[in-house]
PDB file of C-alpha atoms in Angstrom:
ATOM      1  CA  MET A1232     -77.218  16.460  49.602  1.00 96.00           C
ATOM      2  CA  VAL A1233     -76.004  15.152  52.737  1.00 98.00           C
ATOM      3  CA  TRP A1234     -77.890  14.816  56.024  1.00 97.00           C
ATOM      4  CA  PRO A1235     -77.282  15.315  58.862  1.00 97.00           C
ATOM      5  CA  PHE A1236     -74.975  17.895  57.603  1.00 97.00           C
ATOM      6  CA  ASP A1237     -72.124  19.028  60.274  1.00 97.00           C
ATOM      7  CA  GLU A1238     -70.032  21.909  58.837  1.00 97.00           C
ATOM      8  CA  LYS A1239     -66.848  20.573  61.286  1.00 97.00           C
ATOM      9  CA  LEU A1240     -66.707  17.855  58.740  1.00 98.00           C
ATOM     10  CA  LEU A1241     -65.912  19.711  55.913  1.00 98.00           C
ATOM     11  CA  ASN A1242     -61.787  19.326  54.727  1.00 96.00           C
ATOM     12  CA  PRO A1243     -60.355  21.469  51.867  1.00 96.00           C
ATOM     13  CA  ALA A1244     -61.446  19.078  49.282  1.00 95.00           C
ATOM     14  CA  SER A1245     -63.804  16.368  51.031  1.00 98.00           C
ATOM     15  CA  LEU A1246     -66.550  15.403  53.544  1.00 98.00           C
ATOM     16  CA  ASP A1247     -66.080  13.160  56.509  1.00 98.00           C
ATOM     17  CA  VAL A1248     -68.202  10.596  57.179  1.00 98.00           C
ATOM     18  CA  ARG A1249     -68.957   8.530  60.289  1.00 98.00           C
ATOM     19  CA  LEU A1250     -69.971   5.193  61.317  1.00 98.00           C
ATOM     20  CA  GLY A1251     -73.318   4.272  61.640  1.00 98.00           C
ATOM     21  CA  SER A1252     -75.048   2.024  64.367  1.00 98.00           C
ATOM     22  CA  ASN A1253     -75.681  -0.856  61.991  1.00 98.00           C
ATOM     23  CA  LEU A1254     -73.404  -3.673  60.867  1.00 98.00           C
ATOM     24  CA  MET A1255     -73.822  -6.884  59.223  1.00 98.00           C
ATOM     25  CA  ILE A1256     -70.929  -9.268  60.297  1.00 97.00           C
ATOM     26  CA  GLU A1257     -70.030 -13.204  58.836  1.00 93.00           C
ATOM     27  CA  VAL A1258     -70.977 -15.895  60.861  1.00 92.00           C
ATOM     28  CA  ARG A1259     -69.761 -19.435  60.790  1.00 91.00           C
ATOM     29  CA  ASP A1260     -73.184 -21.309  60.471  1.00 92.00           C
ATOM     30  CA  GLN A1261     -75.612 -19.474  58.045  1.00 91.00           C
ATOM     31  CA  PRO A1262     -74.332 -17.786  54.409  1.00 91.00           C
ATOM     32  CA  GLU A1263     -76.786 -14.914  55.094  1.00 93.00           C
ATOM     33  CA  LEU A1264     -74.449 -11.593  57.163  1.00 95.00           C
ATOM     34  CA  MET A1265     -76.258 -11.664  60.151  1.00 96.00           C
ATOM     35  CA  ARG A1266     -77.584  -7.502  61.249  1.00 97.00           C
ATOM     36  CA  ILE A1267     -76.079  -6.489  64.821  1.00 98.00           C
ATOM     37  CA  ASP A1268     -76.888  -3.597  66.491  1.00 98.00           C
ATOM     38  CA  ILE A1269     -73.453  -1.103  67.840  1.00 98.00           C
ATOM     39  CA  SER A1270     -75.193   2.163  68.842  1.00 98.00           C
ATOM     40  CA  GLU A1271     -74.731   0.998  72.311  1.00 98.00           C
ATOM     41  CA  ARG A1272     -70.677   0.802  71.669  1.00 98.00           C
ATOM     42  CA  THR A1273     -68.424   3.856  72.481  1.00 98.00           C
ATOM     43  CA  GLU A1274     -65.041   4.268  72.173  1.00 98.00           C
ATOM     44  CA  ASP A1275     -63.951   2.479  74.793  1.00 98.00           C
ATOM     45  CA  GLU A1276     -65.995  -0.329  74.663  1.00 98.00           C
ATOM     46  CA  PRO A1277     -66.423  -0.977  70.838  1.00 98.00           C
ATOM     47  CA  TYR A1278     -67.369  -3.815  69.090  1.00 98.00           C
ATOM     48  CA  LEU A1279     -64.190  -5.400  67.827  1.00 98.00           C
ATOM     49  CA  LEU A1280     -63.277  -6.791  64.177  1.00 98.00           C
ATOM     50  CA  LEU A1281     -60.942  -9.240  64.688  1.00 98.00           C
ATOM     51  CA  PRO A1282     -57.784 -10.137  62.124  1.00 98.00           C
ATOM     52  CA  GLY A1283     -59.071 -10.762  58.931  1.00 97.00           C
ATOM     53  CA  GLU A1284     -62.658 -10.107  59.515  1.00 97.00           C
ATOM     54  CA  VAL A1285     -64.843  -8.260  56.903  1.00 97.00           C
ATOM     55  CA  CYS A1286     -68.374  -6.689  57.680  1.00 98.00           C
ATOM     56  CA  LEU A1287     -70.889  -4.230  55.447  1.00 97.00           C
ATOM     57  CA  ALA A1288     -71.043  -1.172  57.753  1.00 98.00           C
ATOM     58  CA  GLU A1289     -72.894   2.301  56.776  1.00 98.00           C
ATOM     59  CA  THR A1290     -72.551   5.694  57.721  1.00 98.00           C
ATOM     60  CA  ILE A1291     -74.668   8.076  59.663  1.00 98.00           C
ATOM     61  CA  GLU A1292     -74.986  10.761  56.434  1.00 98.00           C
ATOM     62  CA  GLN A1293     -77.898   9.868  54.462  1.00 98.00           C
ATOM     63  CA  PHE A1294     -77.459  11.414  51.199  1.00 98.00           C
ATOM     64  CA  ASN A1295     -79.081  12.705  48.289  1.00 97.00           C
ATOM     65  CA  LEU A1296     -77.259  13.677  45.260  1.00 97.00           C
ATOM     66  CA  PRO A1297     -78.887  15.229  42.541  1.00 96.00           C
ATOM     67  CA  ASP A1298     -78.097  14.288  39.008  1.00 96.00           C
ATOM     68  CA  ASP A1299     -75.189  16.693  38.248  1.00 96.00           C
ATOM     69  CA  ILE A1300     -72.732  15.517  40.916  1.00 97.00           C
ATOM     70  CA  SER A1301     -71.152  12.450  41.547  1.00 97.00           C
ATOM     71  CA  ALA A1302     -69.258  11.181  44.965  1.00 98.00           C
ATOM     72  CA  GLU A1303     -66.310   8.833  46.038  1.00 97.00           C
ATOM     73  CA  PHE A1304     -66.024   7.452  49.670  1.00 98.00           C
ATOM     74  CA  VAL A1305     -62.409   6.604  50.751  1.00 97.00           C
ATOM     75  CA  LEU A1306     -60.833   6.364  54.120  1.00 97.00           C
ATOM     76  CA  LYS A1307     -59.509   8.268  56.145  1.00 96.00           C
ATOM     77  CA  SER A1308     -55.340   8.134  55.559  1.00 95.00           C
ATOM     78  CA  SER A1309     -55.584   7.758  59.827  1.00 96.00           C
ATOM     79  CA  ARG A1310     -58.311   4.926  59.692  1.00 97.00           C
ATOM     80  CA  ALA A1311     -55.341   3.307  56.554  1.00 97.00           C
ATOM     81  CA  ARG A1312     -52.761   3.488  58.715  1.00 97.00           C
ATOM     82  CA  ASP A1313     -54.135   1.611  61.553  1.00 98.00           C
ATOM     83  CA  PHE A1314     -54.896  -1.599  58.387  1.00 98.00           C
ATOM     84  CA  TYR A1315     -58.884  -0.750  58.163  1.00 98.00           C
ATOM     85  CA  GLY A1316     -59.638  -2.096  54.947  1.00 97.00           C
ATOM     86  CA  HIS A1317     -62.142  -1.128  52.160  1.00 96.00           C
ATOM     87  CA  MET A1318     -63.316  -2.939  49.112  1.00 92.00           C
ATOM     88  CA  LEU A1319     -63.300   0.070  46.819  1.00 85.00           C
ATOM     89  CA  ALA A1320     -67.316  -0.069  46.428  1.00 88.00           C
ATOM     90  CA  GLY A1321     -66.916   3.215  47.408  1.00 89.00           C
ATOM     91  CA  TRP A1322     -68.435   5.205  43.610  1.00 94.00           C
ATOM     92  CA  CYS A1323     -71.350   7.406  44.041  1.00 96.00           C
ATOM     93  CA  ASP A1324     -73.426   7.880  40.937  1.00 95.00           C
ATOM     94  CA  PRO A1325     -75.608  11.186  39.893  1.00 96.00           C
ATOM     95  CA  GLY A1326     -78.989  10.188  41.077  1.00 96.00           C
ATOM     96  CA  TRP A1327     -78.306   8.490  44.201  1.00 96.00           C
ATOM     97  CA  HIS A1328     -80.508   9.089  46.595  1.00 96.00           C
ATOM     98  CA  GLY A1329     -82.238   8.636  50.278  1.00 96.00           C
ATOM     99  CA  SER A1330     -79.353   6.007  51.677  1.00 96.00           C
ATOM    100  CA  LYS A1331     -76.426   5.848  53.999  1.00 97.00           C
ATOM    101  CA  LEU A1332     -73.824   4.497  52.478  1.00 97.00           C
ATOM    102  CA  THR A1333     -72.949   0.983  52.931  1.00 97.00           C
ATOM    103  CA  LEU A1334     -68.863   0.080  53.487  1.00 97.00           C
ATOM    104  CA  GLU A1335     -67.305  -3.123  53.073  1.00 97.00           C
ATOM    105  CA  LEU A1336     -64.573  -3.088  55.877  1.00 98.00           C
ATOM    106  CA  LYS A1337     -61.963  -5.318  56.545  1.00 98.00           C
ATOM    107  CA  ASN A1338     -59.215  -5.830  59.866  1.00 98.00           C
ATOM    108  CA  GLU A1339     -55.875  -5.692  57.386  1.00 98.00           C
ATOM    109  CA  ARG A1340     -53.824  -7.152  60.832  1.00 98.00           C
ATOM    110  CA  ARG A1341     -52.459  -9.966  61.164  1.00 97.00           C
ATOM    111  CA  TYR A1342     -52.603  -9.864  65.159  1.00 98.00           C
ATOM    112  CA  HIS A1343     -54.760  -7.614  66.467  1.00 98.00           C
ATOM    113  CA  PRO A1344     -58.771  -6.415  66.537  1.00 98.00           C
ATOM    114  CA  LEU A1345     -60.086  -3.174  65.416  1.00 98.00           C
ATOM    115  CA  PRO A1346     -62.527  -1.246  67.047  1.00 98.00           C
ATOM    116  CA  LEU A1347     -65.876  -0.035  65.457  1.00 98.00           C
ATOM    117  CA  TYR A1348     -68.266   2.303  67.447  1.00 98.00           C
ATOM    118  CA  PRO A1349     -70.898   5.165  65.780  1.00 98.00           C
ATOM    119  CA  ASN A1350     -69.971   8.576  64.917  1.00 98.00           C
ATOM    120  CA  LEU A1351     -66.511   6.507  64.446  1.00 98.00           C
ATOM    121  CA  LYS A1352     -64.860   9.215  61.501  1.00 98.00           C
ATOM    122  CA  ILE A1353     -64.617   6.524  59.437  1.00 98.00           C
ATOM    123  CA  GLY A1354     -64.027   8.048  55.920  1.00 98.00           C
ATOM    124  CA  GLN A1355     -64.350  11.349  53.286  1.00 98.00           C
ATOM    125  CA  MET A1356     -66.574  11.801  50.627  1.00 98.00           C
ATOM    126  CA  VAL A1357     -64.998  13.173  47.688  1.00 98.00           C
ATOM    127  CA  PHE A1358     -67.926  15.470  45.345  1.00 98.00           C
ATOM    128  CA  PHE A1359     -67.735  15.848  41.807  1.00 97.00           C
ATOM    129  CA  ARG A1360     -69.641  18.518  39.081  1.00 97.00           C
ATOM    130  CA  MET A1361     -70.571  16.413  36.401  1.00 95.00           C
ATOM    131  CA  SER A1362     -69.396  18.001  32.689  1.00 96.00           C
ATOM    132  CA  ALA A1363     -73.558  16.640  31.873  1.00 95.00           C
ATOM    133  CA  ILE A1364     -77.065  15.330  33.034  1.00 93.00           C
ATOM    134  CA  PRO A1365     -76.179  11.712  32.477  1.00 91.00           C
ATOM    135  CA  LEU A1366     -78.623  10.387  30.174  1.00 89.00           C
ATOM    136  CA  LYS A1367     -79.864   7.605  32.782  1.00 86.00           C
ATOM    137  CA  SER A1368     -79.984   9.209  36.498  1.00 87.00           C
ATOM    138  CA  TYR A1369     -79.456   6.356  39.293  1.00 92.00           C
ATOM    139  CA  ALA A1370     -82.308   8.087  40.970  1.00 90.00           C
ATOM    140  CA  LEU A1371     -84.278   5.882  38.211  1.00 87.00           C
ATOM    141  CA  THR A1372     -82.221   2.951  37.232  1.00 88.00           C
ATOM    142  CA  GLY A1373     -80.679   2.625  40.504  1.00 87.00           C
ATOM    143  CA  HIS A1374     -80.468  -0.468  42.769  1.00 85.00           C
ATOM    144  CA  TYR A1375     -78.884   1.174  46.090  1.00 91.00           C
ATOM    145  CA  ASN A1376     -81.736   3.737  46.201  1.00 92.00           C
ATOM    146  CA  ASN A1377     -83.675   4.866  49.753  1.00 92.00           C
ATOM    147  CA  HIS A1378     -81.672   2.240  51.926  1.00 91.00           C
ATOM    148  CA  GLU A1379     -81.663   3.728  55.326  1.00 92.00           C
ATOM    149  CA  THR A1380     -79.969   0.838  56.666  1.00 93.00           C
ATOM    150  CA  VAL A1381     -76.505  -1.364  55.899  1.00 93.00           C
ATOM    151  CA  MET A1382     -77.907  -3.273  52.486  1.00 89.00           C
ATOM    152  CA  PRO A1383     -76.193  -6.701  51.656  1.00 88.00           C
ATOM    153  CA  ASN A1384     -76.195  -6.978  47.732  1.00 89.00           C
ATOM    154  CA  VAL A1385     -79.414  -6.741  46.162  1.00 83.00           C
ATOM    155  CA  ALA A1386     -78.780  -6.262  42.909  1.00 71.00           C
TER     156      ALA A1386
END
């Protein structure tokens, strides 16, 4: 279901996920989001998300959910306590596959930037077993399958 899988990321009821190398950011003079690569950024030299700024980000992990498993992304409490925000769009339907999760992040702080860099433990996935296989699989109906990088709205 998750690749690459790292047993060290397992929690009692979830799996930690890490920030990937690609962001999409808002720029003043164009309505489309601009893609940027932060693969060279580190904890010591991060990309800085300024107060109030938003971005789309990706996880390192790619997901292939079977038709009887759904998942939900939630921020790690340590990230929320630093005032990272997430737009609560982290529901993953059964059958979602071949994709990294796109995150909708926001710096909720008023005065200070927040660091973004690859491998930052940004959140966790909570998995749910369905009581029955849905009549329509997201594998057939979903807009966000087979996305190997951060994606804007494509619906």
